[in-house]
Short mmCIF file of C-alpha atoms in Angstrom, two decimals:
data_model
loop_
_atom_site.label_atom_id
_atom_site.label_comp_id
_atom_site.label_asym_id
_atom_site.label_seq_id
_atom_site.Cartn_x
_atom_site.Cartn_y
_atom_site.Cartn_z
CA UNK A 1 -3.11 -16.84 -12.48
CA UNK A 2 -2.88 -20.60 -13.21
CA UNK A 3 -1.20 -21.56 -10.10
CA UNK A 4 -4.18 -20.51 -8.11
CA UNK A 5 -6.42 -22.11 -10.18
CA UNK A 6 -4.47 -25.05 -9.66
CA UNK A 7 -3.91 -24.94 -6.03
CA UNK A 8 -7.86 -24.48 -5.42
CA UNK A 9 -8.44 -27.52 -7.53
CA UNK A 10 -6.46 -29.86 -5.41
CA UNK A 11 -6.90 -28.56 -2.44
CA UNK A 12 -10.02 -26.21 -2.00
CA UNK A 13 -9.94 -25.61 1.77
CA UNK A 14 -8.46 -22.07 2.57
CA UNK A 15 -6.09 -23.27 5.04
CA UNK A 16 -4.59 -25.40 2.73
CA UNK A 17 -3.83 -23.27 0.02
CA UNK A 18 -0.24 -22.32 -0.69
CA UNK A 19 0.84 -18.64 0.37
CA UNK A 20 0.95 -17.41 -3.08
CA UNK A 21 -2.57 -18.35 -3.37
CA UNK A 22 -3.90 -16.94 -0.34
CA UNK A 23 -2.50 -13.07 -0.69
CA UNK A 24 -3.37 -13.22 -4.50
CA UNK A 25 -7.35 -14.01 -3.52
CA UNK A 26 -7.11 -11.67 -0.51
CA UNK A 27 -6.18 -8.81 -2.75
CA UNK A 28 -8.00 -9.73 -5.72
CA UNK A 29 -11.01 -9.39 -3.25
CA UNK A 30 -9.41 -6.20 -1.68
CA UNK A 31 -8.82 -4.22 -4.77
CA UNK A 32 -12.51 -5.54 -6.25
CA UNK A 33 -14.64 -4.35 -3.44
CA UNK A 34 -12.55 -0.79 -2.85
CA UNK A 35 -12.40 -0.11 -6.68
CA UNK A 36 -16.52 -0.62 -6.66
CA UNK A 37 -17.03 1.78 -3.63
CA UNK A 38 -14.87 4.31 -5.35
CA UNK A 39 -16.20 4.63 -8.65
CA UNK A 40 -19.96 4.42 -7.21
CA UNK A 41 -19.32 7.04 -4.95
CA UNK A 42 -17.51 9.09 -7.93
CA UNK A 43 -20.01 8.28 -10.15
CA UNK A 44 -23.10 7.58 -9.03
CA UNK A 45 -24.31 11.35 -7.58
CA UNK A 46 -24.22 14.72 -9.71
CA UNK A 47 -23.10 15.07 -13.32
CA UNK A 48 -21.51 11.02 -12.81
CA UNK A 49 -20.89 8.59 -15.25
CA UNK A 50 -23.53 6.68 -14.27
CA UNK A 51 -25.59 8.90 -12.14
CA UNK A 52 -28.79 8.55 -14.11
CA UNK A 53 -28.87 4.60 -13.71
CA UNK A 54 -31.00 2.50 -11.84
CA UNK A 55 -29.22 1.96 -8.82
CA UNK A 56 -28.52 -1.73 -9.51
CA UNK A 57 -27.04 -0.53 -12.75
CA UNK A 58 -25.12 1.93 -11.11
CA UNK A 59 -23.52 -0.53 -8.67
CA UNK A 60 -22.73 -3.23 -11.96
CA UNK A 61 -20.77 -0.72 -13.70
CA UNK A 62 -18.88 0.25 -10.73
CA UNK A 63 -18.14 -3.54 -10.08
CA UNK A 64 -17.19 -3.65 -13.80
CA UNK A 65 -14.94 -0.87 -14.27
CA UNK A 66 -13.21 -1.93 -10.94
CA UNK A 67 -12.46 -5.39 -13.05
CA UNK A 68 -11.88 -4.44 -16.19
CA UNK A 69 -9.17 -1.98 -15.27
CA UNK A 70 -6.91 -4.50 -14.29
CA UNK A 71 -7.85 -7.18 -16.79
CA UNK A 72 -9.94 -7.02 -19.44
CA UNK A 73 -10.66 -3.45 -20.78
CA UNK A 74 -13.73 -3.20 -21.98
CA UNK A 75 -15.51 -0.23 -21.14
CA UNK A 76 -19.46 -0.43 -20.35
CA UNK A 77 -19.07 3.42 -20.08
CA UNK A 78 -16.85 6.19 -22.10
CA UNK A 79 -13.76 6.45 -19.98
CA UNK A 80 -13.44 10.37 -21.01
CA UNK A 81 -17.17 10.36 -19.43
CA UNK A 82 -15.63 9.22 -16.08
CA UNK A 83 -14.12 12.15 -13.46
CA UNK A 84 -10.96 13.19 -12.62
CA UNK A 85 -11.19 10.98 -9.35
CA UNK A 86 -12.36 8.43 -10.89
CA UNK A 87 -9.57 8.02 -13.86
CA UNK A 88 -6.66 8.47 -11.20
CA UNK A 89 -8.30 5.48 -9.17
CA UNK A 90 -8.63 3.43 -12.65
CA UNK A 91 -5.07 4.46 -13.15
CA UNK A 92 -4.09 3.18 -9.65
CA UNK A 93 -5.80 -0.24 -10.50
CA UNK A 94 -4.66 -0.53 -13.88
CA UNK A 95 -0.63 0.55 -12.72
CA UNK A 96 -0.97 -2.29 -9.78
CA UNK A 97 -2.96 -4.95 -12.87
CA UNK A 98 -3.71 -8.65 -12.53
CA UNK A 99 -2.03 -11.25 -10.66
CA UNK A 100 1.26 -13.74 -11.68
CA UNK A 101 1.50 -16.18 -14.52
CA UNK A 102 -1.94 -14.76 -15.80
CA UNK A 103 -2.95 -12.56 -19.00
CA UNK A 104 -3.30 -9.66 -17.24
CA UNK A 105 -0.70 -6.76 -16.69
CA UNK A 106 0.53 -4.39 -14.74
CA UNK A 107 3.19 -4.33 -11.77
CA UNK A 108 1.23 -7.25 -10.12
CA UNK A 109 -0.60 -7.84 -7.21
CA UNK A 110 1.68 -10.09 -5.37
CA UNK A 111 4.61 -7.26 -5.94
CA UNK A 112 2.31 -4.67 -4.29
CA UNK A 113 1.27 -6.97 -1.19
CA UNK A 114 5.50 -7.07 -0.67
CA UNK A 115 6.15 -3.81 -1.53
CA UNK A 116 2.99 -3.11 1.55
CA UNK A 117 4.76 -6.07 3.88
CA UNK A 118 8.20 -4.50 3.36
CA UNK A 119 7.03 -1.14 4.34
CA UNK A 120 5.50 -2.23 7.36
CA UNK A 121 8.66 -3.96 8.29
CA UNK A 122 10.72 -1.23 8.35
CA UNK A 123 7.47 0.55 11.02
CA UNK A 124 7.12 -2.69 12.72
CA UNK A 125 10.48 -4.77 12.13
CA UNK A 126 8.85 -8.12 14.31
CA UNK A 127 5.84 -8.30 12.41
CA UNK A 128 6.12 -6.36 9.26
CA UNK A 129 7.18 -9.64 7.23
CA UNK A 130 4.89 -12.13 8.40
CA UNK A 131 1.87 -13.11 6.54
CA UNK A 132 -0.43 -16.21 6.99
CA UNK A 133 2.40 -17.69 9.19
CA UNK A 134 5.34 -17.01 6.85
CA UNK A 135 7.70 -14.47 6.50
CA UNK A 136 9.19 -13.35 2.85
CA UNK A 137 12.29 -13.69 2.15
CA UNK A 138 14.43 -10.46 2.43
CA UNK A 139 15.69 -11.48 -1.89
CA UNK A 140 11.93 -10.89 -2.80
CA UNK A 141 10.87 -7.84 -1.19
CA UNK A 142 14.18 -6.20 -2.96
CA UNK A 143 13.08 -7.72 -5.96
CA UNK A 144 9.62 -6.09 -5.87
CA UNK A 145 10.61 -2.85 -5.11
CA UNK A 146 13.15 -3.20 -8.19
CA UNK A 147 9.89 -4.12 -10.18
CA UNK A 148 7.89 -1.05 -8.93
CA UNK A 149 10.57 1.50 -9.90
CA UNK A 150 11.60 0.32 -13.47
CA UNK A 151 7.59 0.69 -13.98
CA UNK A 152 7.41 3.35 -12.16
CA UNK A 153 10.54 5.36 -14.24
CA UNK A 154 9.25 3.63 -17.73
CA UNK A 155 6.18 5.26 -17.43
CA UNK A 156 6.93 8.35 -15.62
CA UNK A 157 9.13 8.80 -19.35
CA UNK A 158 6.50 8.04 -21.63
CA UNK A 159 4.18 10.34 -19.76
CA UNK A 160 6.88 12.34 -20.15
CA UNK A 161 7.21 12.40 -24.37
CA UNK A 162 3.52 12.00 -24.26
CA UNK A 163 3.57 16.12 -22.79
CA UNK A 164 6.07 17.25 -24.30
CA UNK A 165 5.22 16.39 -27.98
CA UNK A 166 1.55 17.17 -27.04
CA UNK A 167 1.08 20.55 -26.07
CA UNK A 168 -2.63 20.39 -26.20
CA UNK A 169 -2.96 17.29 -24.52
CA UNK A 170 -4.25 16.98 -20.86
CA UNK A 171 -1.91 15.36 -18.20
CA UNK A 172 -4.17 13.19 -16.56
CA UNK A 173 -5.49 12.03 -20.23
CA UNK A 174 -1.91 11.63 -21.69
CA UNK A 175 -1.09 9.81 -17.83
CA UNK A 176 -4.24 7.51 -18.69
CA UNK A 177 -2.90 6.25 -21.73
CA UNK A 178 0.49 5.41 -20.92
CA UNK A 179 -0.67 3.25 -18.01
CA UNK A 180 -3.43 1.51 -19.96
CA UNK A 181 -0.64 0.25 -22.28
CA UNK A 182 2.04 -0.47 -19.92
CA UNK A 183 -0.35 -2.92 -18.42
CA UNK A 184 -2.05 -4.09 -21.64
CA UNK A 185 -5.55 -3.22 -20.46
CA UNK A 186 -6.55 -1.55 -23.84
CA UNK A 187 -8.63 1.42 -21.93
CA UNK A 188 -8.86 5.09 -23.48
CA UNK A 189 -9.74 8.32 -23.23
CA UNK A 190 -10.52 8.48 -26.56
CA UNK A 191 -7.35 10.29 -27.01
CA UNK A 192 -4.71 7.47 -29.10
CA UNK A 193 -5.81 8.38 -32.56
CA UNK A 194 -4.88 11.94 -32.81
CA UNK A 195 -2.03 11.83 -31.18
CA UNK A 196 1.60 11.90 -33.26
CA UNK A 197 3.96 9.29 -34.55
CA UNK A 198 6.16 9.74 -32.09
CA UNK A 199 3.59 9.40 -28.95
CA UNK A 200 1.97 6.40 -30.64
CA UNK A 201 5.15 4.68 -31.09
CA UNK A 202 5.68 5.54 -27.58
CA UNK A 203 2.81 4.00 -26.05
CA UNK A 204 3.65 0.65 -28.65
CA UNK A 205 6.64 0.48 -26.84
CA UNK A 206 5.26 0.98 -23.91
CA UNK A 207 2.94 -1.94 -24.48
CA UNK A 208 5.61 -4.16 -25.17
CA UNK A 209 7.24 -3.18 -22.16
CA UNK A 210 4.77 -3.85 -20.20
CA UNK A 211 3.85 -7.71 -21.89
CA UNK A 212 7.56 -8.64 -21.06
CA UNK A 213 7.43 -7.28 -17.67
CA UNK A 214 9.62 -5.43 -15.95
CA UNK A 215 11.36 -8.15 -14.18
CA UNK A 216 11.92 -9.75 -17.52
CA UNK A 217 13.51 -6.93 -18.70
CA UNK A 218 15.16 -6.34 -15.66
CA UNK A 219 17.14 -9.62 -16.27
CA UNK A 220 18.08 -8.96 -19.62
CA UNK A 221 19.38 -5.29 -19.33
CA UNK A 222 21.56 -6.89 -16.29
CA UNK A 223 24.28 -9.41 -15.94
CA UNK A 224 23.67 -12.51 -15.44
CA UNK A 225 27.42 -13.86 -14.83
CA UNK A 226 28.72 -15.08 -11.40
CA UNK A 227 31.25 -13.28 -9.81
CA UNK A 228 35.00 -14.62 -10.34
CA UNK A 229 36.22 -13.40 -6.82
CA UNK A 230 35.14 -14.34 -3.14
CA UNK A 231 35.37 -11.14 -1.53
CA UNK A 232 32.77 -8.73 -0.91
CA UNK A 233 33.13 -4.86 -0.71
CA UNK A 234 32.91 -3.49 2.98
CA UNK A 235 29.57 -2.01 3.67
CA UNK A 236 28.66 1.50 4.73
CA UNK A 237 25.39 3.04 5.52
CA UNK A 238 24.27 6.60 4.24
CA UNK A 239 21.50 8.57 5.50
CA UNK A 240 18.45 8.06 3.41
CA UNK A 241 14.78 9.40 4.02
#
């Protein structure tokens, strides 16, 4: 996004860079390097992908398809060609997408690092939060998890309308899809054109889902006015879990 880019302009040294900056690069790195390892061991043995590469080959695709999933989508391979494995872990990338204030989609990677820090809070309540010397605020980490679900419930419908109004379609193909335009990555198993009206229009509005974000729309299905009273409603627990 353009506030890293800006941050390592003006101040280059790692320990100077603002928090935002550090977990995006630390993920961005993280999700690079495991995506690679995963689709070369996927694809590089047996009937793979890529299997009958030069090895050097084999290990540039991998490094591309790790990339492209959650930016650009271009494919150097067929994406049908890929395995089973393979096209849940581009799925994975392509659900969890690009970084803030960028031109990439998806849920974000800076929503998924909270959504990790907030989990570990509630294992390790002392440490869980703290990151690089800072702790997120409690407002954020609810706000993440609001992000994930919306996503998660958008897509889980269109996947949804996607099986039901084609029979003959496979899941994980249909799931493939729906995810690619959610986060705007443009990635297919060559599956779009013969599909319906109705699942086309589907994954259009999907698309535009996904380009507004779901925080955006988030904030516009929900009410933005201030409350008129000062009193709060007493607070009870429930078991959850």
């Amino acid at each position: 996004g353009f506030p890293v880019y800006r941050d390592l302009k003006d101040k280059r040294r790692w320990r100077d860079l603002r928090l935002h900056s550090k977990i995006v690069l630390s993920l961005t790195a993280l999700l690079l390097v495991l995506g690679t390892l995963g689709f070369q061991v996927m694809e590089a043995g047996g009937e793979g992908a890529w299997a009958k590469l030069p090895l050097a080959s084999q290990w540039l695709n991998a490094f591309f398809q790790s990339a492209s999933c959650r930016t650009a989508g271009f494919a150097s391979v067929p994406q049908q060609a890929l395995s089973q494995a393979s096209a849940l872990l581009a799925i994975g990338l392509m659900f969890i997408g690009g970084s803030p204030v960028s031109t990439a989609g998806g849920i974000k990677t800076t929503t998924v690092f909270a959504l990790i820090r907030n989990t570990r809070s509630q294992i390790s309540p002392r440490e869980g939060k703290a990151i690089f010397g800072r702790r997120l605020p409690a407002e954020l980490l609810a706000k993440a998890s609001a992000i994930a679900l919306i996503a998660l419930v958008w897509s889980s419908a269109a996947a949804f309308i996607l099986t039901l109004c084609e029979p003959r379609m496979l899941f994980l193909d249909g799931l493939y899809e729906v995810i690619s335009a959610f986060a705007t990555v443009g990635l297919s198993r060559n599956l779009t054109g013969s599909l319906g009206t109705v699942s086309q229009l589907t994954l259009v509005l999907t698309m535009l889902f996904g380009k507004i974000g779901p925080l955006t729309a988030l904030y516009a299905l929900g009410s933005q006015k201030r409350p008129t009273t000062t009193f709060k409603e007493a607070e009870e627990s429930i078991v959850i879990g």
